[in-house]
Amino acid sequence: MTAAEVPHPHDFTDGDPLPHLRQALANGPPTYKDDTAPEVKDLATDLCSLNLVELTQLNYLICKKLGLDPNILAVIKGGLSSGGSSAAEEAPAAVDSGFRRVVLREVPKGVKERFPIMKLMRAEDEKLSLADCKKALESDPTVLFERIDKDKAEEICNKLSDMGLLGLAENVD
């Protein structure tokens, strides 16, 4: 067979190299019948509007109702990474240094909303300037205090909670 005798792909498609693509574009996106119950759609909408704290609380409630450990994700992760054995057996015990860092999860946008946080920061550490406080609030993650005593960190988190904010005291090595 010579090169002139070899059929061209256009010979099989009436000169159109992408007939199926053109037909699909002409038909538009496929439509599927949605058999989802309205209650399930409403539930999905409500779940998608939850923040991280509310999702954590939901996880806890569902796990308790089902009789599961609320920390099931850590157990599953440990089981997968260790080849199926228990995460508690494999994981080394976390060492508590007694020091914490205070992290603010959601920082308010406006200056008026941020000012009480800056005031709290300066009350806890007199060496901080307003510029230092502003810089800390604009960082990601928002670490308000680094390496402070456990009791003081809990006290600061409680004060933040009284302001309607979520502050977490994370263990520092």
PDB file of C-alpha atoms in Angstrom:
ATOM      1  CA  MET A   1       0.000   0.000   0.000  1.00  0.00           C
ATOM      2  CA  THR A   2       1.418   3.353  -0.973  1.00  0.00           C
ATOM      3  CA  ALA A   3       1.088   6.628   0.884  1.00  0.00           C
ATOM      4  CA  ALA A   4      -1.544   7.801  -1.586  1.00  0.00           C
ATOM      5  CA  GLU A   5      -3.657   4.698  -0.911  1.00  0.00           C
ATOM      6  CA  VAL A   6      -3.691   5.137   2.906  1.00  0.00           C
ATOM      7  CA  PRO A   7      -7.123   6.432   3.905  1.00  0.00           C
ATOM      8  CA  HIS A   8      -7.275   9.761   5.702  1.00  0.00           C
ATOM      9  CA  PRO A   9      -9.313   9.997   8.943  1.00  0.00           C
ATOM     10  CA  HIS A  10     -11.539  12.607   7.263  1.00  0.00           C
ATOM     11  CA  ASP A  11     -12.644   9.925   4.832  1.00  0.00           C
ATOM     12  CA  PHE A  12     -14.537   8.229   7.689  1.00  0.00           C
ATOM     13  CA  THR A  13     -16.148  11.369   9.123  1.00  0.00           C
ATOM     14  CA  ASP A  14     -17.344  13.157   5.985  1.00  0.00           C
ATOM     15  CA  GLY A  15     -14.566  15.732   6.320  1.00  0.00           C
ATOM     16  CA  ASP A  16     -15.409  16.668   9.934  1.00  0.00           C
ATOM     17  CA  PRO A  17     -12.520  15.617  12.235  1.00  0.00           C
ATOM     18  CA  LEU A  18     -14.578  15.892  15.454  1.00  0.00           C
ATOM     19  CA  PRO A  19     -18.181  14.949  14.690  1.00  0.00           C
ATOM     20  CA  HIS A  20     -18.947  13.560  18.138  1.00  0.00           C
ATOM     21  CA  LEU A  21     -17.590  16.661  19.862  1.00  0.00           C
ATOM     22  CA  ARG A  22     -19.612  18.958  17.625  1.00  0.00           C
ATOM     23  CA  GLN A  23     -22.755  16.907  18.293  1.00  0.00           C
ATOM     24  CA  ALA A  24     -22.169  17.003  22.064  1.00  0.00           C
ATOM     25  CA  LEU A  25     -21.669  20.762  21.979  1.00  0.00           C
ATOM     26  CA  ALA A  26     -24.829  21.192  19.934  1.00  0.00           C
ATOM     27  CA  ASN A  27     -26.859  19.099  22.396  1.00  0.00           C
ATOM     28  CA  GLY A  28     -25.593  20.998  25.463  1.00  0.00           C
ATOM     29  CA  PRO A  29     -24.800  19.535  28.863  1.00  0.00           C
ATOM     30  CA  PRO A  30     -26.522  16.287  29.795  1.00  0.00           C
ATOM     31  CA  THR A  31     -29.425  16.554  32.172  1.00  0.00           C
ATOM     32  CA  TYR A  32     -30.052  14.071  34.932  1.00  0.00           C
ATOM     33  CA  LYS A  33     -33.216  13.488  36.886  1.00  0.00           C
ATOM     34  CA  ASP A  34     -32.691  14.579  40.485  1.00  0.00           C
ATOM     35  CA  ASP A  35     -34.475  12.144  42.807  1.00  0.00           C
ATOM     36  CA  THR A  36     -33.032  13.674  45.981  1.00  0.00           C
ATOM     37  CA  ALA A  37     -35.639  14.288  48.657  1.00  0.00           C
ATOM     38  CA  PRO A  38     -36.191  17.970  49.546  1.00  0.00           C
ATOM     39  CA  GLU A  39     -35.374  17.231  53.195  1.00  0.00           C
ATOM     40  CA  VAL A  40     -31.961  15.869  52.196  1.00  0.00           C
ATOM     41  CA  LYS A  41     -31.299  18.943  50.034  1.00  0.00           C
ATOM     42  CA  ASP A  42     -32.195  21.210  52.965  1.00  0.00           C
ATOM     43  CA  LEU A  43     -29.917  19.209  55.263  1.00  0.00           C
ATOM     44  CA  ALA A  44     -27.031  19.489  52.791  1.00  0.00           C
ATOM     45  CA  THR A  45     -27.563  23.253  52.538  1.00  0.00           C
ATOM     46  CA  ASP A  46     -27.568  23.582  56.328  1.00  0.00           C
ATOM     47  CA  LEU A  47     -24.403  21.467  56.685  1.00  0.00           C
ATOM     48  CA  CYS A  48     -22.569  23.535  54.088  1.00  0.00           C
ATOM     49  CA  SER A  49     -23.272  26.706  56.064  1.00  0.00           C
ATOM     50  CA  LEU A  50     -21.650  25.427  59.305  1.00  0.00           C
ATOM     51  CA  ASN A  51     -18.332  26.831  60.483  1.00  0.00           C
ATOM     52  CA  LEU A  52     -15.449  24.728  61.798  1.00  0.00           C
ATOM     53  CA  VAL A  53     -16.547  24.850  65.437  1.00  0.00           C
ATOM     54  CA  GLU A  54     -20.094  23.797  64.560  1.00  0.00           C
ATOM     55  CA  LEU A  55     -18.778  20.972  62.349  1.00  0.00           C
ATOM     56  CA  THR A  56     -16.635  19.732  65.232  1.00  0.00           C
ATOM     57  CA  GLN A  57     -19.648  19.784  67.540  1.00  0.00           C
ATOM     58  CA  LEU A  58     -21.720  17.939  64.920  1.00  0.00           C
ATOM     59  CA  ASN A  59     -18.985  15.313  64.560  1.00  0.00           C
ATOM     60  CA  TYR A  60     -18.987  14.814  68.337  1.00  0.00           C
ATOM     61  CA  LEU A  61     -22.773  14.416  68.532  1.00  0.00           C
ATOM     62  CA  ILE A  62     -22.973  11.983  65.611  1.00  0.00           C
ATOM     63  CA  CYS A  63     -20.117   9.872  66.977  1.00  0.00           C
ATOM     64  CA  LYS A  64     -21.772   9.706  70.411  1.00  0.00           C
ATOM     65  CA  LYS A  65     -25.131   8.705  68.859  1.00  0.00           C
ATOM     66  CA  LEU A  66     -23.433   5.942  66.858  1.00  0.00           C
ATOM     67  CA  GLY A  67     -21.299   4.813  69.800  1.00  0.00           C
ATOM     68  CA  LEU A  68     -18.024   5.750  68.085  1.00  0.00           C
ATOM     69  CA  ASP A  69     -14.953   7.488  69.449  1.00  0.00           C
ATOM     70  CA  PRO A  70     -15.338  11.224  68.628  1.00  0.00           C
ATOM     71  CA  ASN A  71     -11.681  11.245  67.647  1.00  0.00           C
ATOM     72  CA  ILE A  72     -12.376   8.605  64.980  1.00  0.00           C
ATOM     73  CA  LEU A  73     -10.402  10.422  62.282  1.00  0.00           C
ATOM     74  CA  ALA A  74      -7.186  10.158  64.309  1.00  0.00           C
ATOM     75  CA  VAL A  75      -7.866   6.467  64.909  1.00  0.00           C
ATOM     76  CA  ILE A  76      -8.463   5.854  61.204  1.00  0.00           C
ATOM     77  CA  LYS A  77      -5.379   7.857  60.215  1.00  0.00           C
ATOM     78  CA  GLY A  78      -3.257   5.944  62.707  1.00  0.00           C
ATOM     79  CA  GLY A  79      -4.649   2.625  61.493  1.00  0.00           C
ATOM     80  CA  LEU A  80      -3.925   3.439  57.876  1.00  0.00           C
ATOM     81  CA  SER A  81      -0.418   4.752  58.481  1.00  0.00           C
ATOM     82  CA  SER A  82       0.643   1.878  60.723  1.00  0.00           C
ATOM     83  CA  GLY A  83      -0.634  -0.938  58.574  1.00  0.00           C
ATOM     84  CA  GLY A  84      -3.797  -1.677  60.530  1.00  0.00           C
ATOM     85  CA  SER A  85      -2.610  -1.689  64.132  1.00  0.00           C
ATOM     86  CA  SER A  86      -4.092   0.607  66.738  1.00  0.00           C
ATOM     87  CA  ALA A  87      -3.063   4.277  66.669  1.00  0.00           C
ATOM     88  CA  ALA A  88      -2.772   4.342  70.458  1.00  0.00           C
ATOM     89  CA  GLU A  89      -0.175   1.546  70.374  1.00  0.00           C
ATOM     90  CA  GLU A  90       1.927   3.114  67.637  1.00  0.00           C
ATOM     91  CA  ALA A  91       1.799   6.838  68.425  1.00  0.00           C
ATOM     92  CA  PRO A  92       4.370   8.163  70.859  1.00  0.00           C
ATOM     93  CA  ALA A  93       2.972  10.043  73.821  1.00  0.00           C
ATOM     94  CA  ALA A  94       2.852  13.810  73.305  1.00  0.00           C
ATOM     95  CA  VAL A  95       5.123  15.651  75.683  1.00  0.00           C
ATOM     96  CA  ASP A  96       3.492  18.580  77.448  1.00  0.00           C
ATOM     97  CA  SER A  97       6.065  21.336  77.786  1.00  0.00           C
ATOM     98  CA  GLY A  98       3.751  23.490  79.892  1.00  0.00           C
ATOM     99  CA  PHE A  99       3.921  26.231  77.283  1.00  0.00           C
ATOM    100  CA  ARG A 100       1.230  27.224  74.844  1.00  0.00           C
ATOM    101  CA  ARG A 101       0.710  29.544  71.939  1.00  0.00           C
ATOM    102  CA  VAL A 102      -2.602  31.331  71.571  1.00  0.00           C
ATOM    103  CA  VAL A 103      -4.041  31.277  68.060  1.00  0.00           C
ATOM    104  CA  LEU A 104      -7.080  33.259  66.978  1.00  0.00           C
ATOM    105  CA  ARG A 105      -9.163  31.346  64.425  1.00  0.00           C
ATOM    106  CA  GLU A 106     -11.280  34.145  62.945  1.00  0.00           C
ATOM    107  CA  VAL A 107     -10.028  37.718  62.995  1.00  0.00           C
ATOM    108  CA  PRO A 108     -12.638  40.494  62.792  1.00  0.00           C
ATOM    109  CA  LYS A 109     -12.336  42.767  59.752  1.00  0.00           C
ATOM    110  CA  GLY A 110     -12.881  46.261  61.141  1.00  0.00           C
ATOM    111  CA  VAL A 111     -10.572  48.375  63.289  1.00  0.00           C
ATOM    112  CA  LYS A 112     -13.300  48.846  65.910  1.00  0.00           C
ATOM    113  CA  GLU A 113     -13.680  45.074  66.223  1.00  0.00           C
ATOM    114  CA  ARG A 114      -9.902  44.488  66.379  1.00  0.00           C
ATOM    115  CA  PHE A 115      -9.182  47.153  68.980  1.00  0.00           C
ATOM    116  CA  PRO A 116     -10.375  45.118  72.022  1.00  0.00           C
ATOM    117  CA  ILE A 117      -8.101  42.254  70.909  1.00  0.00           C
ATOM    118  CA  MET A 118      -5.152  44.634  70.615  1.00  0.00           C
ATOM    119  CA  LYS A 119      -6.009  46.055  74.041  1.00  0.00           C
ATOM    120  CA  LEU A 120      -6.018  42.518  75.509  1.00  0.00           C
ATOM    121  CA  MET A 121      -2.669  41.751  73.871  1.00  0.00           C
ATOM    122  CA  ARG A 122      -1.089  44.900  75.308  1.00  0.00           C
ATOM    123  CA  ALA A 123      -2.576  44.223  78.752  1.00  0.00           C
ATOM    124  CA  GLU A 124      -0.953  40.771  78.779  1.00  0.00           C
ATOM    125  CA  ASP A 125       2.383  41.937  77.350  1.00  0.00           C
ATOM    126  CA  GLU A 126       3.268  45.595  77.993  1.00  0.00           C
ATOM    127  CA  LYS A 127       6.199  45.449  75.551  1.00  0.00           C
ATOM    128  CA  LEU A 128       3.860  45.095  72.553  1.00  0.00           C
ATOM    129  CA  SER A 129       3.199  48.211  70.516  1.00  0.00           C
ATOM    130  CA  LEU A 130       0.004  48.816  68.562  1.00  0.00           C
ATOM    131  CA  ALA A 131       1.988  48.129  65.393  1.00  0.00           C
ATOM    132  CA  ASP A 132       3.102  44.745  66.778  1.00  0.00           C
ATOM    133  CA  CYS A 133      -0.493  43.882  67.660  1.00  0.00           C
ATOM    134  CA  LYS A 134      -1.730  44.915  64.211  1.00  0.00           C
ATOM    135  CA  LYS A 135       1.002  42.861  62.540  1.00  0.00           C
ATOM    136  CA  ALA A 136       0.066  39.791  64.618  1.00  0.00           C
ATOM    137  CA  LEU A 137      -3.613  40.162  63.702  1.00  0.00           C
ATOM    138  CA  GLU A 138      -2.768  40.379  59.992  1.00  0.00           C
ATOM    139  CA  SER A 139      -0.555  37.276  59.989  1.00  0.00           C
ATOM    140  CA  ASP A 140      -1.791  33.851  58.919  1.00  0.00           C
ATOM    141  CA  PRO A 141      -2.209  31.903  61.168  1.00  0.00           C
ATOM    142  CA  THR A 142      -3.026  34.597  63.695  1.00  0.00           C
ATOM    143  CA  VAL A 143      -0.738  33.836  66.621  1.00  0.00           C
ATOM    144  CA  LEU A 144      -1.444  36.301  69.418  1.00  0.00           C
ATOM    145  CA  PHE A 145       1.072  34.915  71.921  1.00  0.00           C
ATOM    146  CA  GLU A 146       3.922  32.490  71.455  1.00  0.00           C
ATOM    147  CA  ARG A 147       5.273  30.276  74.265  1.00  0.00           C
ATOM    148  CA  ILE A 148       3.339  31.411  77.330  1.00  0.00           C
ATOM    149  CA  ASP A 149       2.327  29.483  80.425  1.00  0.00           C
ATOM    150  CA  LYS A 150      -0.549  27.032  80.113  1.00  0.00           C
ATOM    151  CA  ASP A 151      -2.693  28.780  82.754  1.00  0.00           C
ATOM    152  CA  LYS A 152      -2.158  32.201  81.219  1.00  0.00           C
ATOM    153  CA  ALA A 153      -3.027  30.832  77.760  1.00  0.00           C
ATOM    154  CA  GLU A 154      -6.289  29.365  79.084  1.00  0.00           C
ATOM    155  CA  GLU A 155      -7.103  32.695  80.764  1.00  0.00           C
ATOM    156  CA  ILE A 156      -6.533  34.559  77.471  1.00  0.00           C
ATOM    157  CA  CYS A 157      -8.700  32.052  75.585  1.00  0.00           C
ATOM    158  CA  ASN A 158     -11.484  32.597  78.122  1.00  0.00           C
ATOM    159  CA  LYS A 159     -11.223  36.376  77.659  1.00  0.00           C
ATOM    160  CA  LEU A 160     -11.379  35.945  73.890  1.00  0.00           C
ATOM    161  CA  SER A 161     -14.405  33.703  74.330  1.00  0.00           C
ATOM    162  CA  ASP A 162     -16.083  36.442  76.393  1.00  0.00           C
ATOM    163  CA  MET A 163     -15.524  38.748  73.391  1.00  0.00           C
ATOM    164  CA  GLY A 164     -17.250  36.207  71.140  1.00  0.00           C
ATOM    165  CA  LEU A 165     -14.030  35.007  69.489  1.00  0.00           C
ATOM    166  CA  LEU A 166     -12.480  31.554  69.205  1.00  0.00           C
ATOM    167  CA  GLY A 167      -8.962  31.441  70.617  1.00  0.00           C
ATOM    168  CA  LEU A 168      -7.113  28.150  70.911  1.00  0.00           C
ATOM    169  CA  ALA A 169      -4.198  27.335  73.202  1.00  0.00           C
ATOM    170  CA  GLU A 170      -1.932  24.994  71.245  1.00  0.00           C
ATOM    171  CA  ASN A 171       0.847  22.967  72.828  1.00  0.00           C
ATOM    172  CA  VAL A 172       4.370  24.192  72.060  1.00  0.00           C
ATOM    173  CA  ASP A 173       7.336  21.805  72.068  1.00  0.00           C
TER     174      ASP A 173
END
